[in-house]
CSV table of C-alpha atoms in Angstrom, one decimal:
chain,number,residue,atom,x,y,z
A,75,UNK,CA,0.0,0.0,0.0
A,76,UNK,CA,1.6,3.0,-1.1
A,77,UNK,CA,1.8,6.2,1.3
A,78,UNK,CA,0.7,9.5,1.2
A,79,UNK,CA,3.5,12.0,1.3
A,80,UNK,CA,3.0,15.7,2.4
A,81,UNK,CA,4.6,16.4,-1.2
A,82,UNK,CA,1.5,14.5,-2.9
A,83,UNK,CA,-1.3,16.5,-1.2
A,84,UNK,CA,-2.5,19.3,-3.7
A,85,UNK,CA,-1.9,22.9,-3.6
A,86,UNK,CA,-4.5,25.0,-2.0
A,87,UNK,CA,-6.4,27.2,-4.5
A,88,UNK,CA,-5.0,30.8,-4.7
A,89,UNK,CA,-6.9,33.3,-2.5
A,90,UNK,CA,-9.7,35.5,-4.3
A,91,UNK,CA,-8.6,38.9,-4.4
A,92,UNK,CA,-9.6,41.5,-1.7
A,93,UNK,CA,-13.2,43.0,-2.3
A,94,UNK,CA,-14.7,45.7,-0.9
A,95,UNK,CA,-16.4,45.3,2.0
A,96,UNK,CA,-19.8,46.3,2.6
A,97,UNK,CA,-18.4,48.5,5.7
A,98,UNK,CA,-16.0,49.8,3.6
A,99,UNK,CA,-18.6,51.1,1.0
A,100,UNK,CA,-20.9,52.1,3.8
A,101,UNK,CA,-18.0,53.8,5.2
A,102,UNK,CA,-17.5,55.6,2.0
A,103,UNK,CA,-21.1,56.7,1.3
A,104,UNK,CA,-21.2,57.6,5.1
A,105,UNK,CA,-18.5,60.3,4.5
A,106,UNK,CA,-19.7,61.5,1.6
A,107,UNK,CA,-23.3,62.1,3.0
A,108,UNK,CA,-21.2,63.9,6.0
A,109,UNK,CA,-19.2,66.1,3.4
A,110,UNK,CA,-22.2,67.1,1.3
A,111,UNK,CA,-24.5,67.9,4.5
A,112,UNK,CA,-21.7,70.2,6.0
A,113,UNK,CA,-21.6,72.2,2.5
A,114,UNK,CA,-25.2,72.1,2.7
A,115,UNK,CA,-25.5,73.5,6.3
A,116,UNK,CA,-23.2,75.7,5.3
A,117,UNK,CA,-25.0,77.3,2.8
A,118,UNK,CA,-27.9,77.1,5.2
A,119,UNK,CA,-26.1,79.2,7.4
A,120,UNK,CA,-25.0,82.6,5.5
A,121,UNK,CA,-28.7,82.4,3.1
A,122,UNK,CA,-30.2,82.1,7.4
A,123,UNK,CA,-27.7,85.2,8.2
A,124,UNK,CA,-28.4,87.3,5.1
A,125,UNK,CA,-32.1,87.2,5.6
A,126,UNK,CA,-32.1,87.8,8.9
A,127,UNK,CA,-29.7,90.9,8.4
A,128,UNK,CA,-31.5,91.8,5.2
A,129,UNK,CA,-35.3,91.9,7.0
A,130,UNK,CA,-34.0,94.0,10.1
A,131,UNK,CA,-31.8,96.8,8.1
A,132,UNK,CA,-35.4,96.7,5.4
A,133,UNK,CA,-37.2,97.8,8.7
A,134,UNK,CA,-34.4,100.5,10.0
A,135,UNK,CA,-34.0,102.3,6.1
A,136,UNK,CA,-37.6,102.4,6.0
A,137,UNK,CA,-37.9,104.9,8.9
A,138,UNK,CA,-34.5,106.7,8.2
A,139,UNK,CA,-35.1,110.5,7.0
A,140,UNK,CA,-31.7,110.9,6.1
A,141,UNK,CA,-29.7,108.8,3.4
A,142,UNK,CA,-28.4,105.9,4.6
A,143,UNK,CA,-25.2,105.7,2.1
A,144,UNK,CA,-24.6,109.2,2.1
A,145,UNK,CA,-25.3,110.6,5.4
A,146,UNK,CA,-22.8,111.6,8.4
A,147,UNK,CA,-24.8,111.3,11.5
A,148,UNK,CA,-26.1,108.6,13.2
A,149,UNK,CA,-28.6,109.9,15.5
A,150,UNK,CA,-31.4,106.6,15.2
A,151,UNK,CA,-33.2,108.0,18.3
A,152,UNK,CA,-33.8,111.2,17.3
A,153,UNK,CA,-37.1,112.7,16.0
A,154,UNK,CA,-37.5,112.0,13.1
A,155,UNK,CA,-34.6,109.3,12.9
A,156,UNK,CA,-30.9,110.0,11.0
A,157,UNK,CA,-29.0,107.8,10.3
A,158,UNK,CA,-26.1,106.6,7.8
A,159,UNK,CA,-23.3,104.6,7.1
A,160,UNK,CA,-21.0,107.1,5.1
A,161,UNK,CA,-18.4,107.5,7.9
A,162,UNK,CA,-18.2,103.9,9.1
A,163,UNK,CA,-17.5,102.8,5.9
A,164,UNK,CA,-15.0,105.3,5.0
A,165,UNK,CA,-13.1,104.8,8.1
A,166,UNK,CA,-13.3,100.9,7.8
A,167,UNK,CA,-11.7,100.6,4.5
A,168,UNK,CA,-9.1,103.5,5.1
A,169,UNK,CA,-7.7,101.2,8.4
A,170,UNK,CA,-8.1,98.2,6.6
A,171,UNK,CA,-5.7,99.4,3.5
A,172,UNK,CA,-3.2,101.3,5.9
A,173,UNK,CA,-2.9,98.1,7.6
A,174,UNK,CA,-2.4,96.1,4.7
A,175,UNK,CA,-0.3,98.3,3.1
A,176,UNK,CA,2.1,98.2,6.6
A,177,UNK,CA,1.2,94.2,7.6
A,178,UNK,CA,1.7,92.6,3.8
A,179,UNK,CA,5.5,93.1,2.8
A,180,UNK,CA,6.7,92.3,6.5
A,181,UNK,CA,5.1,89.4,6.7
A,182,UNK,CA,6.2,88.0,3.2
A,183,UNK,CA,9.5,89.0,4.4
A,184,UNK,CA,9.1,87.3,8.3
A,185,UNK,CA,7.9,84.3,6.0
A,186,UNK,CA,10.5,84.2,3.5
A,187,UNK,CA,13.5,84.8,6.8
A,188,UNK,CA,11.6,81.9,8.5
A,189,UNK,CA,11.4,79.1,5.4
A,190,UNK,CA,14.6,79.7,3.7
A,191,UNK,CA,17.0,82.3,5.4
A,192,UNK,CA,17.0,81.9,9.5
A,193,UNK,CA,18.6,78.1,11.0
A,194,UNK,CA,16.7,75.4,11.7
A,195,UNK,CA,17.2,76.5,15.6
A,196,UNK,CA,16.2,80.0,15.4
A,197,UNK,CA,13.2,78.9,12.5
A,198,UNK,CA,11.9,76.7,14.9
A,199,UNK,CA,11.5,79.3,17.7
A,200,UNK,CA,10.1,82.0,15.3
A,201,UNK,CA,7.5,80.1,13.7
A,202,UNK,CA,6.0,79.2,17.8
A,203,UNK,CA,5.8,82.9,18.3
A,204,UNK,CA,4.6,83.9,15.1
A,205,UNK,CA,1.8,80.9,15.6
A,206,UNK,CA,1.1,82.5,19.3
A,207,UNK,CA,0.8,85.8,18.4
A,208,UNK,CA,-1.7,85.1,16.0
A,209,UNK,CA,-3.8,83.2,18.6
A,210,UNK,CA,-3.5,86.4,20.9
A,211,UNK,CA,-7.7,87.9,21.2
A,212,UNK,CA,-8.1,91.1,20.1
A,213,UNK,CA,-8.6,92.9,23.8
A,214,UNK,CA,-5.4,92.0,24.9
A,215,UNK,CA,-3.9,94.1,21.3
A,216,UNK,CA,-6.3,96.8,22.4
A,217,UNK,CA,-5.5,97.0,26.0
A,218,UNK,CA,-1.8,97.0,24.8
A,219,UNK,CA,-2.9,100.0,21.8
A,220,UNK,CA,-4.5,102.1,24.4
A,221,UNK,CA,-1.7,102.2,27.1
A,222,UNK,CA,1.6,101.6,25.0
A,223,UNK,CA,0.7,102.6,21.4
A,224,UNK,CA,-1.3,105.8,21.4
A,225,UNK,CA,1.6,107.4,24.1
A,226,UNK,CA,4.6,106.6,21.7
A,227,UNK,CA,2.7,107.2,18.9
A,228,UNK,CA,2.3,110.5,19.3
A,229,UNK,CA,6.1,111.5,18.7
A,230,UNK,CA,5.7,110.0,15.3
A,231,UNK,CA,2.2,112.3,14.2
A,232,UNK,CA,4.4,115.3,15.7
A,233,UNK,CA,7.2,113.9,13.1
A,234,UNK,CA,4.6,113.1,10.2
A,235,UNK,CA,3.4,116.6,10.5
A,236,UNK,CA,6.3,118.5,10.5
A,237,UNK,CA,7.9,116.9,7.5
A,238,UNK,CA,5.4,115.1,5.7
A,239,UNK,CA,2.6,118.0,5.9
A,240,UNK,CA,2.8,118.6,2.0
A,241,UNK,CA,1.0,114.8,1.1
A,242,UNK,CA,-2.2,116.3,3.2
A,243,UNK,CA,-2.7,113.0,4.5
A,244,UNK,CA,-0.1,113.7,7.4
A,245,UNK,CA,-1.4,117.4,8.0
A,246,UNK,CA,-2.6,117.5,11.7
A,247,UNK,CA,-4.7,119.9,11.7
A,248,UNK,CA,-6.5,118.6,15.1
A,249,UNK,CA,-3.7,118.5,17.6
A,250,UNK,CA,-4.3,116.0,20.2
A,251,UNK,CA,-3.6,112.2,21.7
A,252,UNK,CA,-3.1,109.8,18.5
A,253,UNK,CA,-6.3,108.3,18.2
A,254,UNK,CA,-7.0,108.5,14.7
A,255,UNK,CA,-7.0,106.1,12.0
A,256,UNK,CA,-3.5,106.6,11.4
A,257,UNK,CA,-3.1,104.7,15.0
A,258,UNK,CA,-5.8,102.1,14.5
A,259,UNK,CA,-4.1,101.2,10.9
A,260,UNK,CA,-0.9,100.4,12.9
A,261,UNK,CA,-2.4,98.4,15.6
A,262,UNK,CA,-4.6,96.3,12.8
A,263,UNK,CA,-1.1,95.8,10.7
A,264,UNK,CA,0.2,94.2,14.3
A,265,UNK,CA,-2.9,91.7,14.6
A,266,UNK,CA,-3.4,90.7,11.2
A,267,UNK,CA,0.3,90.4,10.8
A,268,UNK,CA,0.8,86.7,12.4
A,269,UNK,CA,-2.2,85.5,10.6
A,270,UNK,CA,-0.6,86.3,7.0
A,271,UNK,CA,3.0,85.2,8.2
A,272,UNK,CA,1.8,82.0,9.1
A,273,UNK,CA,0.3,81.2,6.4
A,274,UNK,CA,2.8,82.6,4.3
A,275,UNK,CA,5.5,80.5,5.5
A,276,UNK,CA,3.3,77.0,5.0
A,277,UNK,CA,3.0,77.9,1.7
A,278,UNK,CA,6.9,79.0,1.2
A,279,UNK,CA,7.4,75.2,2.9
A,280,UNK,CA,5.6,73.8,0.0
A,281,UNK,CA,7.6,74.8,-3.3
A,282,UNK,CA,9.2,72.0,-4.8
A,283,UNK,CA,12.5,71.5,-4.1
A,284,UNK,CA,13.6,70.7,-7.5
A,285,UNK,CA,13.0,74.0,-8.8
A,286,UNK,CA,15.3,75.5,-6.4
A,287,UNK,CA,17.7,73.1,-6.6
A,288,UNK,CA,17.4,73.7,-10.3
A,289,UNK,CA,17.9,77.1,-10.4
A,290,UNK,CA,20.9,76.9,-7.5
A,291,UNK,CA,22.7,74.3,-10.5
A,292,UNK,CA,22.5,77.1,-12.9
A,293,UNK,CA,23.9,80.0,-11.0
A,294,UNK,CA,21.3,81.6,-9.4
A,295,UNK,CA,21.7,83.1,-5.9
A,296,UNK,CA,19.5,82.5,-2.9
A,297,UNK,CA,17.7,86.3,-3.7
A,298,UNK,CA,17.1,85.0,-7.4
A,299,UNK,CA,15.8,81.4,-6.2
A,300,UNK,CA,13.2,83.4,-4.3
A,301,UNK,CA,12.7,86.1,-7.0
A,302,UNK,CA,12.5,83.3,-9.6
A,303,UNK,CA,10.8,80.0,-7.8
A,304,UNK,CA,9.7,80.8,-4.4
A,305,UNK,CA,7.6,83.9,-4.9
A,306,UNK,CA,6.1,82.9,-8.0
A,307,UNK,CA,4.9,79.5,-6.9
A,308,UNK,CA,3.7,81.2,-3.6
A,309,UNK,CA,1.7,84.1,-5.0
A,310,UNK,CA,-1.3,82.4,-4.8
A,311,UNK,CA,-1.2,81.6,-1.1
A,312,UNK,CA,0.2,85.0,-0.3
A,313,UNK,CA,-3.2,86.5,-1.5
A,314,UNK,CA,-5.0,84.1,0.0
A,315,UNK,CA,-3.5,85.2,3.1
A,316,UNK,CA,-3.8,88.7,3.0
A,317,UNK,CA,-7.3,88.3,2.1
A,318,UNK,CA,-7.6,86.4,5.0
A,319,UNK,CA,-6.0,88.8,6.9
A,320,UNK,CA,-7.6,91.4,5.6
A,321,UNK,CA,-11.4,89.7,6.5
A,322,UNK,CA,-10.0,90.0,10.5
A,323,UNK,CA,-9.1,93.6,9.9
A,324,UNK,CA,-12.6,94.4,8.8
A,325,UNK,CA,-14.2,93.0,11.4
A,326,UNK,CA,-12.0,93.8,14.3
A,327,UNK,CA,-14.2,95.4,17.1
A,328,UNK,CA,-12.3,95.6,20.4
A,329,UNK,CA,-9.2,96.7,19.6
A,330,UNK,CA,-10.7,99.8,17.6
A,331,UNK,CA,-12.9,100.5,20.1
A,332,UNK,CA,-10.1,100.5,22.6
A,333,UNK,CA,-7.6,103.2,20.8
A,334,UNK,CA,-9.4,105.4,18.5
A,335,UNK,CA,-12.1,108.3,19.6
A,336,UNK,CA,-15.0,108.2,17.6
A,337,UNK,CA,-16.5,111.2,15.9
A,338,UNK,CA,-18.7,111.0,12.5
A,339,UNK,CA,-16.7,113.0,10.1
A,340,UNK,CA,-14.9,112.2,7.0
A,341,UNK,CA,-11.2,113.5,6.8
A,342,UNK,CA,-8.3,112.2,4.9
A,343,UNK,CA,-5.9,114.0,7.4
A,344,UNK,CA,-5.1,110.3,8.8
A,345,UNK,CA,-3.5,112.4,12.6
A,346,UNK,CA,-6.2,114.2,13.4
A,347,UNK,CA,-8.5,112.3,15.7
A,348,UNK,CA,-11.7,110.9,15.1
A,349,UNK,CA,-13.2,108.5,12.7
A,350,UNK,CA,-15.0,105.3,12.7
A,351,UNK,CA,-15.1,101.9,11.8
A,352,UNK,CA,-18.5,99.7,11.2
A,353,UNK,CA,-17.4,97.3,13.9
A,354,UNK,CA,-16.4,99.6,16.5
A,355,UNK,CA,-19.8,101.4,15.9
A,356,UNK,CA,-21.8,98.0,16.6
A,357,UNK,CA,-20.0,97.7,19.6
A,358,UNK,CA,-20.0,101.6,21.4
A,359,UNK,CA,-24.1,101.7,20.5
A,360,UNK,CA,-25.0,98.8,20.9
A,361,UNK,CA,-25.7,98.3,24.7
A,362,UNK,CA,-27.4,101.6,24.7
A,363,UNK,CA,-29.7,101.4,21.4
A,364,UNK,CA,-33.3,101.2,21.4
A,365,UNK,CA,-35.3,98.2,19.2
A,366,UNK,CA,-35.1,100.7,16.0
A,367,UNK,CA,-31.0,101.7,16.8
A,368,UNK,CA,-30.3,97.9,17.5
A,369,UNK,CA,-31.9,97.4,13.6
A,370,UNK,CA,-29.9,100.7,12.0
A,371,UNK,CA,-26.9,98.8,13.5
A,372,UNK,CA,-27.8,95.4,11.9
A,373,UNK,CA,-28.5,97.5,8.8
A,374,UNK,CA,-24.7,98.6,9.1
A,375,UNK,CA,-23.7,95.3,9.9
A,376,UNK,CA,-25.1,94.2,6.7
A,377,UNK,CA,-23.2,96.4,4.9
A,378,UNK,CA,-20.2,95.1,6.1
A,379,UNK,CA,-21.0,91.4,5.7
A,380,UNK,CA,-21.5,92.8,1.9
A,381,UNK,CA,-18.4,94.3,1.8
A,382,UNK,CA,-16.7,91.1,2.9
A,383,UNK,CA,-18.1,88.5,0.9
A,384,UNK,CA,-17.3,90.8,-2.1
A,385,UNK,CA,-13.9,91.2,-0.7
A,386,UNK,CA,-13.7,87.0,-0.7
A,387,UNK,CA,-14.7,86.8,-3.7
A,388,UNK,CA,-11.9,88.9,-5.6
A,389,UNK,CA,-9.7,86.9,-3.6
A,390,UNK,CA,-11.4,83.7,-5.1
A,391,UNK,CA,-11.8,85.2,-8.6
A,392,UNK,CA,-7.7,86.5,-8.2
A,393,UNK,CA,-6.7,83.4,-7.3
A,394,UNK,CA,-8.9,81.6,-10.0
A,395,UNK,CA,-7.3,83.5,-12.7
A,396,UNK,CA,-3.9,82.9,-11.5
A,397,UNK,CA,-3.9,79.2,-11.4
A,398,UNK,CA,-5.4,79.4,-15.0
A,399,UNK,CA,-2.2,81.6,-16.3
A,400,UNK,CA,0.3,79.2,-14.5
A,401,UNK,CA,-1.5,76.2,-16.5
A,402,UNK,CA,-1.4,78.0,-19.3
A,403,UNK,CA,1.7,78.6,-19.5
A,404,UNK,CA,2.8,74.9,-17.8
């Protein structure tokens, strides 16, 4: 009788391959129900917030005898009721672009020192701080405006004005503690400066090393490596956070509140004090409005929730077009 050897049994059949599971698809159309519903709610939320803001400013403009785009007081509990928006916005977009113009280059710069100049032991450090700051809240930068910035400041509008008087814009004509715009532009430039550094450098972090390395092999020095593959791969992300920047500049309350005194006029002589931003506004009347001031405010409020989706959408649109002219030309 022969024997069975373990060389005579028969190979086992190969495996099937590995099929999807039904968790795995479940999984999959769970996420995806998740992802769509969050865009959904999303959506959900701003139309919920612009009808809401667009019903109660409807209700305020109705019983404003003044024009509300055009007009400098706002005096909602007066008789008859005037109101308008004229000085807030003014004020709002002059800070904004003063601290943009200040925040923007030293933060591309910061960035730039951080992801390809500074050592790895002093980049480390940096980026920390720069990531702190930018978690900082905005009381603490308006305590620190109100009882450092405004004193110290006021050496530099003495300077502005006495040799600078010529471009009208640093004409003092108001002497008096720097609380202006000019003030409030610097302390915005400080707050939204950490936000756009940050970002900045992530995106820096991100260019591909090849093309430097590239442009290194045929000569170039490290300025010329930035001017060449750094910056032009990162322009993108650099507007993208400004314009994020920019959004927390709009908005800021507290901090403007803090250092500037408030007045309702419109002057482009950025030292003398005075001014007003839509924010701060919301937040000084606030407290103290009746129902129909509580509604001229949302009505203001509206306008700058206008302003700033418009403002997010250039960004988008900028953005948009760029990434088309860099796959054009690919």
């Amino acid at each position: 009788m022969a024997s069975t050897t373990p060389t005579d049994v028969p190979p086992a059949p190969p495996a099937d391959p590995p099929s999807r599971s039904s968790t795995g698809r479940a999984g999959d159309n769970i996420f995806s129900g998740l992802s769509k519903g969050s865009g959904i709610l999303l959506l959900v939320l701003m139309a919920s917030i612009a009808v809401f803001l667009t019903y109660r400013a409807t209700i305020a403009i109705s019983k404003d005898e003044g024009n509300f785009l055009t007009t400098f007081d706002w005096n909602p509990s007066a008789s008859p009721p005037v109101f308008g928006i004229a000085v807030l916005l003014f004020g709002t977009i002059v800070s904004s672009i003063i601290a943009m113009v200040i925040a923007v280059p030293i933060a591309v710069g910061i960035a730039l020192f951080i992801s390809h100049y500074a050592p790895r032991k002093v980049a480390s450090p940096l980026a920390y701080v720069v990531d702190l700051l930018a978690a900082v809240p905005s009381i603490i930068y308006g305590i620190w405006g109100a009882v450092v910035l405004v004193p110290y400041l006021g050496g530099l509008n003495s300077w502005l004005s006495e040799y600078f008087s010529w471009t009208y814009l640093f004409d003092q004509t108001q002497p008096g503690p720097a609380r202006n715009m000019l003030t409030v532009g610097i302390l915005l430039a400080i707050m939204i400066l950490p936000i756009v550094t940050s970002v900045s450098r992530e995106v820096f972090l991100q260019v591909p090393r090849m093309n430097e390395e590239a442009a290194l092999a045929l000569g170039a020095t490290r300025w010329e490596v930035i001017r060449l593959s750094v910056l032009p791969f990162g322009r993108s992300g650099v507007i993208s956070a400004s314009m994020l920047g920019l959004g927390r500049a709009l908005g800021e309350t507290m901090a403007v509140a803090t250092v500037l005194s408030p007045n309702y006029l419109i002057s482009l002589h950025l030292l003398d004090p005075g001014g007003g931003t839509f924010a701060q506004n919301i937040a000084a009347k606030f407290d103290e409005a009746d129902e129909l001031g509580r509604d001229a405010l949302i009505a203001s409020g509206l306008v700058l929730f206008v302003l700033t989706l418009l403002v997010n959408g250039a960004a988008r649109l900028i953005i948009a077009r760029r990434k088309e002219y860099s796959g054009a030309n690919a």
